[in-house]
Amino acid sequence: MAREDEATIRAGAEDVGVYVHVPFCHRICPYCDFAVVAGLPGGREDRTVSVLVREIEGRAQPFRPASLATIYLGGGTPSLLRPESLGRILGAIGKAFPGTPSEVTLEVNPSTTERERLPAFREVGVTRLSIGVQSFADATLKRLGRAHTAVECHATLEAARRAGFDNLSLDLIFGAQGQDLPAVLADVEAALAHSPEHVSAYALTVEPGTPLAFGVETGRLVLPSDDLAADMMLAVADRLEAAGLQRYEVSNYARPGNEAQHNARYWQRRAVLGVGIGAHSYRPPTAANPHGARPANERDLARWSTRIESGVMTSPEPGWLSAAEARAEAAFLALRRRQGISAAAFSAEWRATPRDIWPREIENLVAAGLLDESSAGDLALTQRGWLLADSVFEHFVSPDAD
Amino acid sequence: MDSSRIRNFCIIAHIDHGKSTLADRMLDATGSLGDREKKAQFLDKMDLEQERGITIKAQTARMLWRAADGEEYLLNLIDTPGHVDFSYEVSRALQACEGAILVVDATQGIEAQTLANAYLAIDADLELIPVANKIDLASADVDRVAQEIEDVIGLDATSVLPVSAKSGAGVEEILERIVQVVPPPRGDREAPLRALIFDAWFDSYVGVAALVRVVDGRVKRGDQVTLMQQGTEHEVHEIHVVDPHPRKVQSLEAGEVGVLICGIKTLADLRIGDTVTSTKHGAPEALEGFREVKPMVFSGLYPVEAEDYQPLKAALEKLRLNDASFQYEPESSVALGFGFRCGFLGFLHCEIIQERLEREYDLSLVTTAPTVRYRVVPKSGETFEIETPAALPDPNDIERVEEPMILATIHVPQEYVGSVMALCQDRRGTQRDMTVHGSRVQIRYELPLAEVVADFHDRIKSVTRGYGSYDYDVVGYQAANLVKLDILVNQEPVDALSLIVHRDKAQNRGTELARKLKEFIPRQMFEVAIQAAIGAKVIARTTVRALRKNVTAKCYGGDITRKRKLLEKQKAGKKRMKRVGSVEIPQEAFLAALKLGDDG
């Protein structure tokens, strides 16, 4: 399947996904390095939504005439917005692009207020929820600095089903302080009890500059070893697959047909308009811009608002890609997916097979048991390759000049 | 000036006992320096010398002193290098003098170099003027030190002059004493020219400048002269005296000290200790005591960044212009790339060169473990010498290996004798004798040079809380059970880490090196075996287990650019690593392993 759909995509017939970044968080998680603003939106809500609407209107032009494929409302905590605010945003997107989106995802935290709004969110057009469960163990939630409890997780999942959502995703984190393998598997079991259509299982990542990183550097926090984290990843994958959730990306599992369509756009390098602070867009190649671009927004709420309100719609960082950069991204983003790199689709875009470009690298990675190569030259990560994906990807980029 | 009113003298002292400060006070007292120059230690030319507080190259200065007898005397101060690595240069400088001021810190007492230098001076028949310095300090004990000087060196305690080089107190008394007790230069002004070269340096305008003491005869501008050891002929272009600024003169006569400029292009074309004579009707015999100075300590110097190879080469060329005693030749290492094998007079000399390269030339260097010159007696064929572990043949082809030995003289307060002896035993030392002088003890040990090159001096200082001091003489070669210790990663030898060690120490050393490397080699996609081996026999091993997990959990919109940049950075980092076989080893691993060599 991969071959045809990627070939079609590269051939043109573009559609667009829209990512809306809602920056507010009731509290900021100690491991988070996203563009977020602490506190409830409160008095800032209406102005922020107006700016988002204005940005959608102002920045849609370069993506036209694409039809609307997906919408993703992320953050931050977009479910902190009132349903009518979400309605305004979705309305603006609907006006900016023709067509009906096949997926409208909203990220939700398991809190009481948000839970009560779920039916209303469905009313305004949300079709899929991504619930930030992280764990079903209160001790782990506390260590992760999350505000919610296990009871609220269960309640939110149940409320979502009651509200009629038939496409639920939940996020799990493994590798937190104090977690062992049984604890991680217990979280997986608790998740499976809700029969989710989709699970994202993320290894806790220490991002530089976060409180988590500080804790680890100063030795106040001791996370499970990499070896244990590897065991966790393998065990999580085994269990989810056994339950019929197929691993279709490094951290993502779904029942066939329930793969996240919006997120798949990132790995397939399909057009995405990102609005809100710190949001990134992806503009596929055009004649003027032969290797595509990843424009990035301001990360500061005040600066971003001022910029959009004064009508400046260009991004402060245009993010033009060079051929080598785009090619490297094509390789490592494709390899994150189960399908991997289709040699035919790759050749269609780059006029050379991956083997032509990285002969020695591919040879070594295949020999090292990290990559599988089909007779057609298609490449995919092996079981061990999933665990060492970054060590594999490194071979496809050019070293940084500085 | 009539040679009866010339006095040639030097100042000898243990490091930090105040030699350079005293020299400055003398220049001061004789009105030889302007005020501006007084703030600095005038005789220490290089920044580095000032920082380390030692004098690397001998300098000289002449002063005029109107003595109590009403006559004006010409005092030639000949400065000598202060470290044991430069003892040959010290001995040559002493040859240029008739007297020596022996400076002893009145708060410390006699130290190893005090004694070593005093013996050198006595051997050279110099008149010694003992001085107890730093009397301005509360902890000074002039009487005790004077008694020590009498007991240990045999100079009358009542003749010891109390001085404060810092304040200048007692300096005039020293100048008077010089006039009274230091004999005027002997030497025959009518005999054929014989001048001793006791120092030389490179000047970018005039080429090599040779500091000489005219022993017999005279030399004047325009003369044709011959360097007797070197066998080369030159014309004397310029003659200078230094008082203390260089001043051109027409000639130098027996007894005088000055600088000859003879159009010599590089320092390598001239030897310290050589005799200058007239080409026509020259002296039949050269002055005694000439010795070929050979490097004793060897080490590989490699640029951290490969592109610094050419700058390093240029810097070495430049340094050698001014220091003919260090040698270098290109060398390459699988692990470290292209660099140079360098030979030094001693470990301090090695450190100085390294620091100058890093500081003055802004280079980052990796230095391999210092080694000495071993003598290899093969089962068949002639004995040969090696300066690098790589050159040691297979053990089966070797009859025996001999290593250079030193006789170390160590001075310590009594309470540290035990720890010093333990240190010397650990370094394969054999005790020669022990003499007690009051509360201080002199211990002499015969030790392999290889055991002291890296850090012995520091260790002595540390086990004696800074009160111990040490000096050495090279005393020949001795056979020892020496082996080449190789470090292998996944069966590939890491050439830069090979060492020649005593068999008894190989096990410990190998284990330590393997452990250190393990600490710094990041986990790779496969298991990395680190082994220490003698020939084919593995004596220590450890492993860096294969990396199991290295994956970014999330990679959506905003993560992609960042992720790509991280991957690029990660790859650039790997590119800077050295590859031995397929194993990537970061520079820090080498630095740490080589540092371990220093720690012993």
mmCIF file of C-alpha atoms in Angstrom, chain B residues 247-553:
data_model
loop_
_atom_site.group_PDB
_atom_site.id
_atom_site.type_symbol
_atom_site.label_atom_id
_atom_site.label_comp_id
_atom_site.label_asym_id
_atom_site.label_seq_id
_atom_site.Cartn_x
_atom_site.Cartn_y
_atom_site.Cartn_z
ATOM 1 C CA ARG B 247 75.204 47.263 23.709
ATOM 2 C CA LYS B 248 77.575 46.811 20.778
ATOM 3 C CA VAL B 249 81.292 46.619 21.515
ATOM 4 C CA GLN B 250 84.329 46.070 19.322
ATOM 5 C CA SER B 251 85.939 43.233 21.243
ATOM 6 C CA LEU B 252 85.936 40.984 24.279
ATOM 7 C CA GLU B 253 89.029 39.999 26.211
ATOM 8 C CA ALA B 254 89.893 37.062 28.434
ATOM 9 C CA GLY B 255 87.660 37.163 31.506
ATOM 10 C CA GLU B 256 84.824 39.012 29.802
ATOM 11 C CA VAL B 257 81.347 37.806 28.999
ATOM 12 C CA GLY B 258 79.406 38.862 25.916
ATOM 13 C CA VAL B 259 77.279 37.900 22.957
ATOM 14 C CA LEU B 260 78.713 36.883 19.594
ATOM 15 C CA ILE B 261 76.673 37.172 16.419
ATOM 16 C CA CYS B 262 78.341 35.105 13.713
ATOM 17 C CA GLY B 263 75.682 34.714 11.032
ATOM 18 C CA ILE B 264 74.611 31.274 12.244
ATOM 19 C CA LYS B 265 71.118 30.585 10.981
ATOM 20 C CA THR B 266 69.728 27.994 13.342
ATOM 21 C CA LEU B 267 70.406 26.865 16.862
ATOM 22 C CA ALA B 268 70.908 23.349 15.613
ATOM 23 C CA ASP B 269 74.196 24.534 14.073
ATOM 24 C CA LEU B 270 75.702 25.366 17.421
ATOM 25 C CA ARG B 271 76.292 23.402 20.608
ATOM 26 C CA ILE B 272 76.221 24.659 24.143
ATOM 27 C CA GLY B 273 79.637 23.956 25.666
ATOM 28 C CA ASP B 274 81.499 24.336 22.396
ATOM 29 C CA THR B 275 84.714 26.366 22.263
ATOM 30 C CA VAL B 276 85.160 29.340 19.944
ATOM 31 C CA THR B 277 88.708 29.855 18.714
ATOM 32 C CA SER B 278 90.425 31.848 15.961
ATOM 33 C CA THR B 279 90.431 30.122 12.613
ATOM 34 C CA LYS B 280 94.053 31.147 12.090
ATOM 35 C CA HIS B 281 96.490 30.257 14.864
ATOM 36 C CA GLY B 282 93.671 28.800 16.891
ATOM 37 C CA ALA B 283 93.995 27.010 20.211
ATOM 38 C CA PRO B 284 95.153 23.423 19.887
ATOM 39 C CA GLU B 285 92.705 22.116 22.462
ATOM 40 C CA ALA B 286 89.083 22.906 23.190
ATOM 41 C CA LEU B 287 87.866 23.686 26.693
ATOM 42 C CA GLU B 288 86.924 20.643 28.714
ATOM 43 C CA GLY B 289 83.492 19.406 29.601
ATOM 44 C CA PHE B 290 81.681 19.456 26.291
ATOM 45 C CA ARG B 291 78.889 16.945 26.101
ATOM 46 C CA GLU B 292 76.382 16.102 23.444
ATOM 47 C CA VAL B 293 72.946 16.816 24.900
ATOM 48 C CA LYS B 294 70.530 14.071 24.028
ATOM 49 C CA PRO B 295 66.829 14.018 24.717
ATOM 50 C CA MET B 296 65.893 11.750 27.598
ATOM 51 C CA VAL B 297 62.125 11.755 27.453
ATOM 52 C CA PHE B 298 59.954 11.132 24.416
ATOM 53 C CA SER B 299 56.339 11.693 23.754
ATOM 54 C CA GLY B 300 54.000 11.899 20.789
ATOM 55 C CA LEU B 301 52.289 15.243 20.281
ATOM 56 C CA TYR B 302 49.119 15.165 18.223
ATOM 57 C CA PRO B 303 46.720 17.928 17.329
ATOM 58 C CA VAL B 304 43.226 17.341 18.670
ATOM 59 C CA GLU B 305 41.864 18.615 15.367
ATOM 60 C CA ALA B 306 43.448 17.073 12.298
ATOM 61 C CA GLU B 307 43.533 20.440 10.538
ATOM 62 C CA ASP B 308 45.933 21.718 13.200
ATOM 63 C CA TYR B 309 48.712 19.467 11.927
ATOM 64 C CA GLN B 310 50.328 22.130 9.734
ATOM 65 C CA PRO B 311 50.073 24.852 12.402
ATOM 66 C CA LEU B 312 51.621 22.418 14.894
ATOM 67 C CA LYS B 313 54.458 21.693 12.516
ATOM 68 C CA ALA B 314 55.086 25.400 12.008
ATOM 69 C CA ALA B 315 55.014 26.006 15.762
ATOM 70 C CA LEU B 316 57.485 23.197 16.442
ATOM 71 C CA GLU B 317 59.838 24.598 13.819
ATOM 72 C CA LYS B 318 59.655 27.983 15.478
ATOM 73 C CA LEU B 319 60.190 26.643 18.983
ATOM 74 C CA ARG B 320 63.152 24.625 17.868
ATOM 75 C CA LEU B 321 64.767 27.799 16.560
ATOM 76 C CA ASN B 322 65.046 28.805 20.180
ATOM 77 C CA ASP B 323 65.555 25.470 21.816
ATOM 78 C CA ALA B 324 67.869 23.077 20.057
ATOM 79 C CA SER B 325 67.613 20.611 22.923
ATOM 80 C CA PHE B 326 64.229 19.356 21.886
ATOM 81 C CA GLN B 327 63.759 17.265 18.786
ATOM 82 C CA TYR B 328 60.802 16.215 16.726
ATOM 83 C CA GLU B 329 59.980 14.090 13.766
ATOM 84 C CA PRO B 330 56.700 13.230 12.044
ATOM 85 C CA GLU B 331 54.858 10.238 13.376
ATOM 86 C CA SER B 332 51.423 8.854 12.636
ATOM 87 C CA SER B 333 49.040 6.885 14.731
ATOM 88 C CA VAL B 334 45.987 4.932 13.717
ATOM 89 C CA ALA B 335 44.176 6.315 16.716
ATOM 90 C CA LEU B 336 45.434 9.880 16.780
ATOM 91 C CA GLY B 337 46.221 10.610 13.156
ATOM 92 C CA PHE B 338 49.264 12.654 12.164
ATOM 93 C CA GLY B 339 51.535 14.154 14.772
ATOM 94 C CA PHE B 340 55.125 14.291 15.936
ATOM 95 C CA ARG B 341 57.428 12.197 18.055
ATOM 96 C CA CYS B 342 59.249 14.661 20.264
ATOM 97 C CA GLY B 343 62.320 14.273 22.436
ATOM 98 C CA PHE B 344 62.903 16.391 25.534
ATOM 99 C CA LEU B 345 65.620 16.825 28.119
ATOM 100 C CA GLY B 346 63.201 15.843 30.839
ATOM 101 C CA PHE B 347 59.591 15.856 31.762
ATOM 102 C CA LEU B 348 59.485 19.475 32.841
ATOM 103 C CA HIS B 349 60.993 20.409 29.529
ATOM 104 C CA CYS B 350 58.265 18.386 27.838
ATOM 105 C CA GLU B 351 55.600 20.172 29.844
ATOM 106 C CA ILE B 352 57.043 23.563 29.048
ATOM 107 C CA ILE B 353 57.108 22.888 25.323
ATOM 108 C CA GLN B 354 53.581 21.558 25.451
ATOM 109 C CA GLU B 355 52.339 24.565 27.359
ATOM 110 C CA ARG B 356 54.033 26.977 25.013
ATOM 111 C CA LEU B 357 52.458 25.257 22.026
ATOM 112 C CA GLU B 358 49.056 25.461 23.614
ATOM 113 C CA ARG B 359 49.402 28.960 24.937
ATOM 114 C CA GLU B 360 51.525 30.849 22.452
ATOM 115 C CA TYR B 361 50.325 29.004 19.386
ATOM 116 C CA ASP B 362 46.772 28.317 20.520
ATOM 117 C CA LEU B 363 46.893 24.609 19.723
ATOM 118 C CA SER B 364 45.002 21.842 21.454
ATOM 119 C CA LEU B 365 47.187 18.785 21.816
ATOM 120 C CA VAL B 366 47.001 15.171 22.823
ATOM 121 C CA THR B 367 50.224 13.926 24.360
ATOM 122 C CA THR B 368 51.023 10.238 24.516
ATOM 123 C CA ALA B 369 52.518 8.719 27.649
ATOM 124 C CA PRO B 370 56.127 9.865 28.040
ATOM 125 C CA THR B 371 58.685 7.195 27.427
ATOM 126 C CA VAL B 372 62.469 6.959 27.700
ATOM 127 C CA ARG B 373 65.160 5.650 25.387
ATOM 128 C CA TYR B 374 65.435 1.899 25.874
ATOM 129 C CA ARG B 375 68.331 -0.199 24.752
ATOM 130 C CA VAL B 376 67.333 -3.421 23.039
ATOM 131 C CA VAL B 377 69.734 -6.357 22.837
ATOM 132 C CA PRO B 378 68.274 -8.682 20.219
ATOM 133 C CA LYS B 379 68.986 -12.405 20.054
ATOM 134 C CA SER B 380 70.840 -11.795 16.860
ATOM 135 C CA GLY B 381 72.226 -8.594 15.502
ATOM 136 C CA GLU B 382 73.440 -5.414 17.118
ATOM 137 C CA THR B 383 72.106 -3.600 20.129
ATOM 138 C CA PHE B 384 69.889 -0.669 19.235
ATOM 139 C CA GLU B 385 67.916 2.027 20.994
ATOM 140 C CA ILE B 386 64.194 2.714 20.804
ATOM 141 C CA GLU B 387 62.235 5.796 21.748
ATOM 142 C CA THR B 388 58.729 4.576 21.115
ATOM 143 C CA PRO B 389 56.882 1.471 22.323
ATOM 144 C CA ALA B 390 55.912 0.640 18.747
ATOM 145 C CA ALA B 391 59.582 0.028 17.930
ATOM 146 C CA LEU B 392 59.971 -2.755 20.494
ATOM 147 C CA PRO B 393 60.336 -6.032 18.577
ATOM 148 C CA ASP B 394 58.504 -9.248 19.358
ATOM 149 C CA PRO B 395 59.525 -10.570 22.810
ATOM 150 C CA ASN B 396 60.763 -13.785 21.206
ATOM 151 C CA ASP B 397 63.411 -11.901 19.269
ATOM 152 C CA ILE B 398 64.772 -10.063 22.264
ATOM 153 C CA GLU B 399 67.654 -11.169 24.446
ATOM 154 C CA ARG B 400 67.049 -8.366 26.917
ATOM 155 C CA VAL B 401 65.898 -4.785 27.225
ATOM 156 C CA GLU B 402 67.853 -2.230 29.201
ATOM 157 C CA GLU B 403 66.500 0.959 30.618
ATOM 158 C CA PRO B 404 68.198 4.200 31.666
ATOM 159 C CA MET B 405 68.761 4.556 35.400
ATOM 160 C CA ILE B 406 69.091 7.633 37.533
ATOM 161 C CA LEU B 407 70.504 8.363 40.917
ATOM 162 C CA ALA B 408 67.904 10.459 42.703
ATOM 163 C CA THR B 409 68.828 12.637 45.661
ATOM 164 C CA ILE B 410 65.851 13.412 47.807
ATOM 165 C CA HIS B 411 65.740 15.820 50.717
ATOM 166 C CA VAL B 412 62.935 15.534 53.195
ATOM 167 C CA PRO B 413 62.046 16.357 56.767
ATOM 168 C CA GLN B 414 62.407 13.221 58.895
ATOM 169 C CA GLU B 415 58.727 12.527 59.336
ATOM 170 C CA TYR B 416 58.271 11.903 55.608
ATOM 171 C CA VAL B 417 61.135 9.453 55.153
ATOM 172 C CA GLY B 418 58.754 6.499 55.335
ATOM 173 C CA SER B 419 56.411 7.729 52.653
ATOM 174 C CA VAL B 420 59.269 8.726 50.345
ATOM 175 C CA MET B 421 60.849 5.301 50.700
ATOM 176 C CA ALA B 422 57.506 3.666 49.980
ATOM 177 C CA LEU B 423 57.171 5.799 46.854
ATOM 178 C CA CYS B 424 60.688 4.896 45.688
ATOM 179 C CA GLN B 425 60.094 1.193 46.321
ATOM 180 C CA ASP B 426 56.904 1.393 44.333
ATOM 181 C CA ARG B 427 58.902 2.946 41.515
ATOM 182 C CA ARG B 428 61.331 0.035 41.505
ATOM 183 C CA GLY B 429 63.993 1.989 43.336
ATOM 184 C CA THR B 430 67.038 0.624 45.148
ATOM 185 C CA GLN B 431 68.217 2.594 48.114
ATOM 186 C CA ARG B 432 71.830 3.731 47.990
ATOM 187 C CA ASP B 433 72.260 5.605 51.255
ATOM 188 C CA MET B 434 70.623 7.892 53.755
ATOM 189 C CA THR B 435 72.219 10.778 55.672
ATOM 190 C CA VAL B 436 70.634 12.728 58.455
ATOM 191 C CA HIS B 437 71.312 16.477 58.802
ATOM 192 C CA GLY B 438 69.496 17.675 61.882
ATOM 193 C CA SER B 439 65.816 17.369 61.173
ATOM 194 C CA ARG B 440 66.323 16.765 57.489
ATOM 195 C CA VAL B 441 67.285 13.613 55.724
ATOM 196 C CA GLN B 442 69.006 13.039 52.432
ATOM 197 C CA ILE B 443 68.010 9.795 50.767
ATOM 198 C CA ARG B 444 69.586 8.519 47.589
ATOM 199 C CA TYR B 445 67.854 5.995 45.415
ATOM 200 C CA GLU B 446 68.741 4.392 42.164
ATOM 201 C CA LEU B 447 65.595 4.399 40.038
ATOM 202 C CA PRO B 448 64.612 3.664 36.466
ATOM 203 C CA LEU B 449 64.219 6.938 34.602
ATOM 204 C CA ALA B 450 60.968 5.639 33.134
ATOM 205 C CA GLU B 451 59.506 5.500 36.621
ATOM 206 C CA VAL B 452 60.197 9.134 37.348
ATOM 207 C CA VAL B 453 59.567 10.901 34.059
ATOM 208 C CA ALA B 454 55.902 11.489 34.386
ATOM 209 C CA ASP B 455 55.070 12.537 37.865
ATOM 210 C CA PHE B 456 57.758 11.628 40.346
ATOM 211 C CA HIS B 457 58.470 15.211 41.249
ATOM 212 C CA ASP B 458 54.802 15.899 41.899
ATOM 213 C CA ARG B 459 54.463 12.716 43.903
ATOM 214 C CA ILE B 460 57.468 13.605 46.058
ATOM 215 C CA LYS B 461 55.893 16.974 46.682
ATOM 216 C CA SER B 462 52.567 15.435 47.522
ATOM 217 C CA VAL B 463 53.779 12.682 49.882
ATOM 218 C CA THR B 464 55.910 15.232 51.733
ATOM 219 C CA ARG B 465 53.259 17.954 51.777
ATOM 220 C CA GLY B 466 55.537 20.111 49.697
ATOM 221 C CA TYR B 467 58.579 19.832 51.985
ATOM 222 C CA GLY B 468 60.501 17.283 49.942
ATOM 223 C CA SER B 469 62.745 18.084 47.011
ATOM 224 C CA TYR B 470 64.505 15.995 44.472
ATOM 225 C CA ASP B 471 67.270 16.064 41.915
ATOM 226 C CA TYR B 472 68.788 13.407 39.718
ATOM 227 C CA ASP B 473 71.734 12.326 37.634
ATOM 228 C CA VAL B 474 71.582 9.801 34.859
ATOM 229 C CA VAL B 475 73.854 6.898 35.781
ATOM 230 C CA GLY B 476 73.643 4.426 32.902
ATOM 231 C CA TYR B 477 71.615 1.475 31.726
ATOM 232 C CA GLN B 478 70.378 -1.627 33.461
ATOM 233 C CA ALA B 479 68.557 -4.708 32.200
ATOM 234 C CA ALA B 480 64.983 -5.075 33.394
ATOM 235 C CA ASN B 481 62.020 -7.309 32.763
ATOM 236 C CA LEU B 482 60.231 -4.905 30.461
ATOM 237 C CA VAL B 483 57.319 -5.699 28.242
ATOM 238 C CA LYS B 484 55.167 -3.886 25.752
ATOM 239 C CA LEU B 485 51.639 -3.506 26.963
ATOM 240 C CA ASP B 486 49.079 -3.126 24.187
ATOM 241 C CA ILE B 487 45.511 -2.006 24.527
ATOM 242 C CA LEU B 488 43.089 -3.539 22.045
ATOM 243 C CA VAL B 489 39.505 -2.670 21.237
ATOM 244 C CA ASN B 490 37.674 -5.472 19.457
ATOM 245 C CA GLN B 491 41.071 -7.034 18.762
ATOM 246 C CA GLU B 492 42.502 -3.896 17.125
ATOM 247 C CA PRO B 493 45.508 -2.369 18.904
ATOM 248 C CA VAL B 494 45.166 1.257 19.941
ATOM 249 C CA ASP B 495 48.696 2.253 19.043
ATOM 250 C CA ALA B 496 48.667 5.541 20.928
ATOM 251 C CA LEU B 497 48.103 3.719 24.218
ATOM 252 C CA SER B 498 50.904 1.161 23.931
ATOM 253 C CA LEU B 499 53.401 1.336 26.763
ATOM 254 C CA ILE B 500 56.640 -0.230 27.800
ATOM 255 C CA VAL B 501 56.260 -1.270 31.410
ATOM 256 C CA HIS B 502 57.872 -3.565 33.906
ATOM 257 C CA ARG B 503 56.214 -6.949 33.820
ATOM 258 C CA ASP B 504 55.238 -6.703 37.487
ATOM 259 C CA LYS B 505 53.296 -3.544 36.780
ATOM 260 C CA ALA B 506 51.686 -4.626 33.544
ATOM 261 C CA GLN B 507 48.678 -6.255 35.177
ATOM 262 C CA ASN B 508 47.709 -3.208 37.209
ATOM 263 C CA ARG B 509 48.394 -0.796 34.450
ATOM 264 C CA GLY B 510 46.472 -2.815 31.894
ATOM 265 C CA THR B 511 43.467 -3.176 34.171
ATOM 266 C CA GLU B 512 43.436 0.525 34.942
ATOM 267 C CA LEU B 513 43.719 1.530 31.292
ATOM 268 C CA ALA B 514 40.952 -0.820 30.236
ATOM 269 C CA ARG B 515 38.733 0.458 33.028
ATOM 270 C CA LYS B 516 39.375 4.070 32.084
ATOM 271 C CA LEU B 517 38.636 3.453 28.418
ATOM 272 C CA LYS B 518 35.426 1.688 29.324
ATOM 273 C CA GLU B 519 34.329 4.752 31.207
ATOM 274 C CA PHE B 520 34.769 6.957 28.155
ATOM 275 C CA ILE B 521 33.854 4.770 25.201
ATOM 276 C CA PRO B 522 30.136 5.248 24.590
ATOM 277 C CA ARG B 523 27.980 2.201 24.046
ATOM 278 C CA GLN B 524 27.904 1.334 20.373
ATOM 279 C CA MET B 525 25.629 -0.774 18.260
ATOM 280 C CA PHE B 526 27.777 -3.801 19.036
ATOM 281 C CA GLU B 527 29.659 -4.993 22.075
ATOM 282 C CA VAL B 528 33.153 -3.537 22.434
ATOM 283 C CA ALA B 529 35.798 -5.707 24.067
ATOM 284 C CA ILE B 530 38.653 -3.779 25.638
ATOM 285 C CA GLN B 531 41.741 -5.836 26.338
ATOM 286 C CA ALA B 532 45.187 -5.253 27.699
ATOM 287 C CA ALA B 533 47.725 -7.660 26.280
ATOM 288 C CA ILE B 534 51.386 -8.504 26.365
ATOM 289 C CA GLY B 535 52.114 -9.945 22.953
ATOM 290 C CA ALA B 536 49.350 -12.483 22.353
ATOM 291 C CA LYS B 537 48.561 -12.889 26.031
ATOM 292 C CA VAL B 538 45.539 -10.986 27.307
ATOM 293 C CA ILE B 539 46.102 -9.871 30.875
ATOM 294 C CA ALA B 540 43.012 -7.752 31.463
ATOM 295 C CA ARG B 541 39.696 -7.324 29.753
ATOM 296 C CA THR B 542 36.428 -5.528 30.100
ATOM 297 C CA THR B 543 33.510 -4.851 27.798
ATOM 298 C CA VAL B 544 31.313 -1.972 26.829
ATOM 299 C CA ARG B 545 27.970 -3.604 26.270
ATOM 300 C CA ALA B 546 26.072 -2.930 23.088
ATOM 301 C CA LEU B 547 23.732 0.025 23.049
ATOM 302 C CA ARG B 548 20.183 -1.209 23.422
ATOM 303 C CA LYS B 549 18.011 1.841 23.050
ATOM 304 C CA ASN B 550 18.521 5.099 21.227
ATOM 305 C CA VAL B 551 15.304 6.396 19.829
ATOM 306 C CA THR B 552 13.375 9.626 19.922
ATOM 307 C CA ALA B 553 9.911 8.873 21.206
#
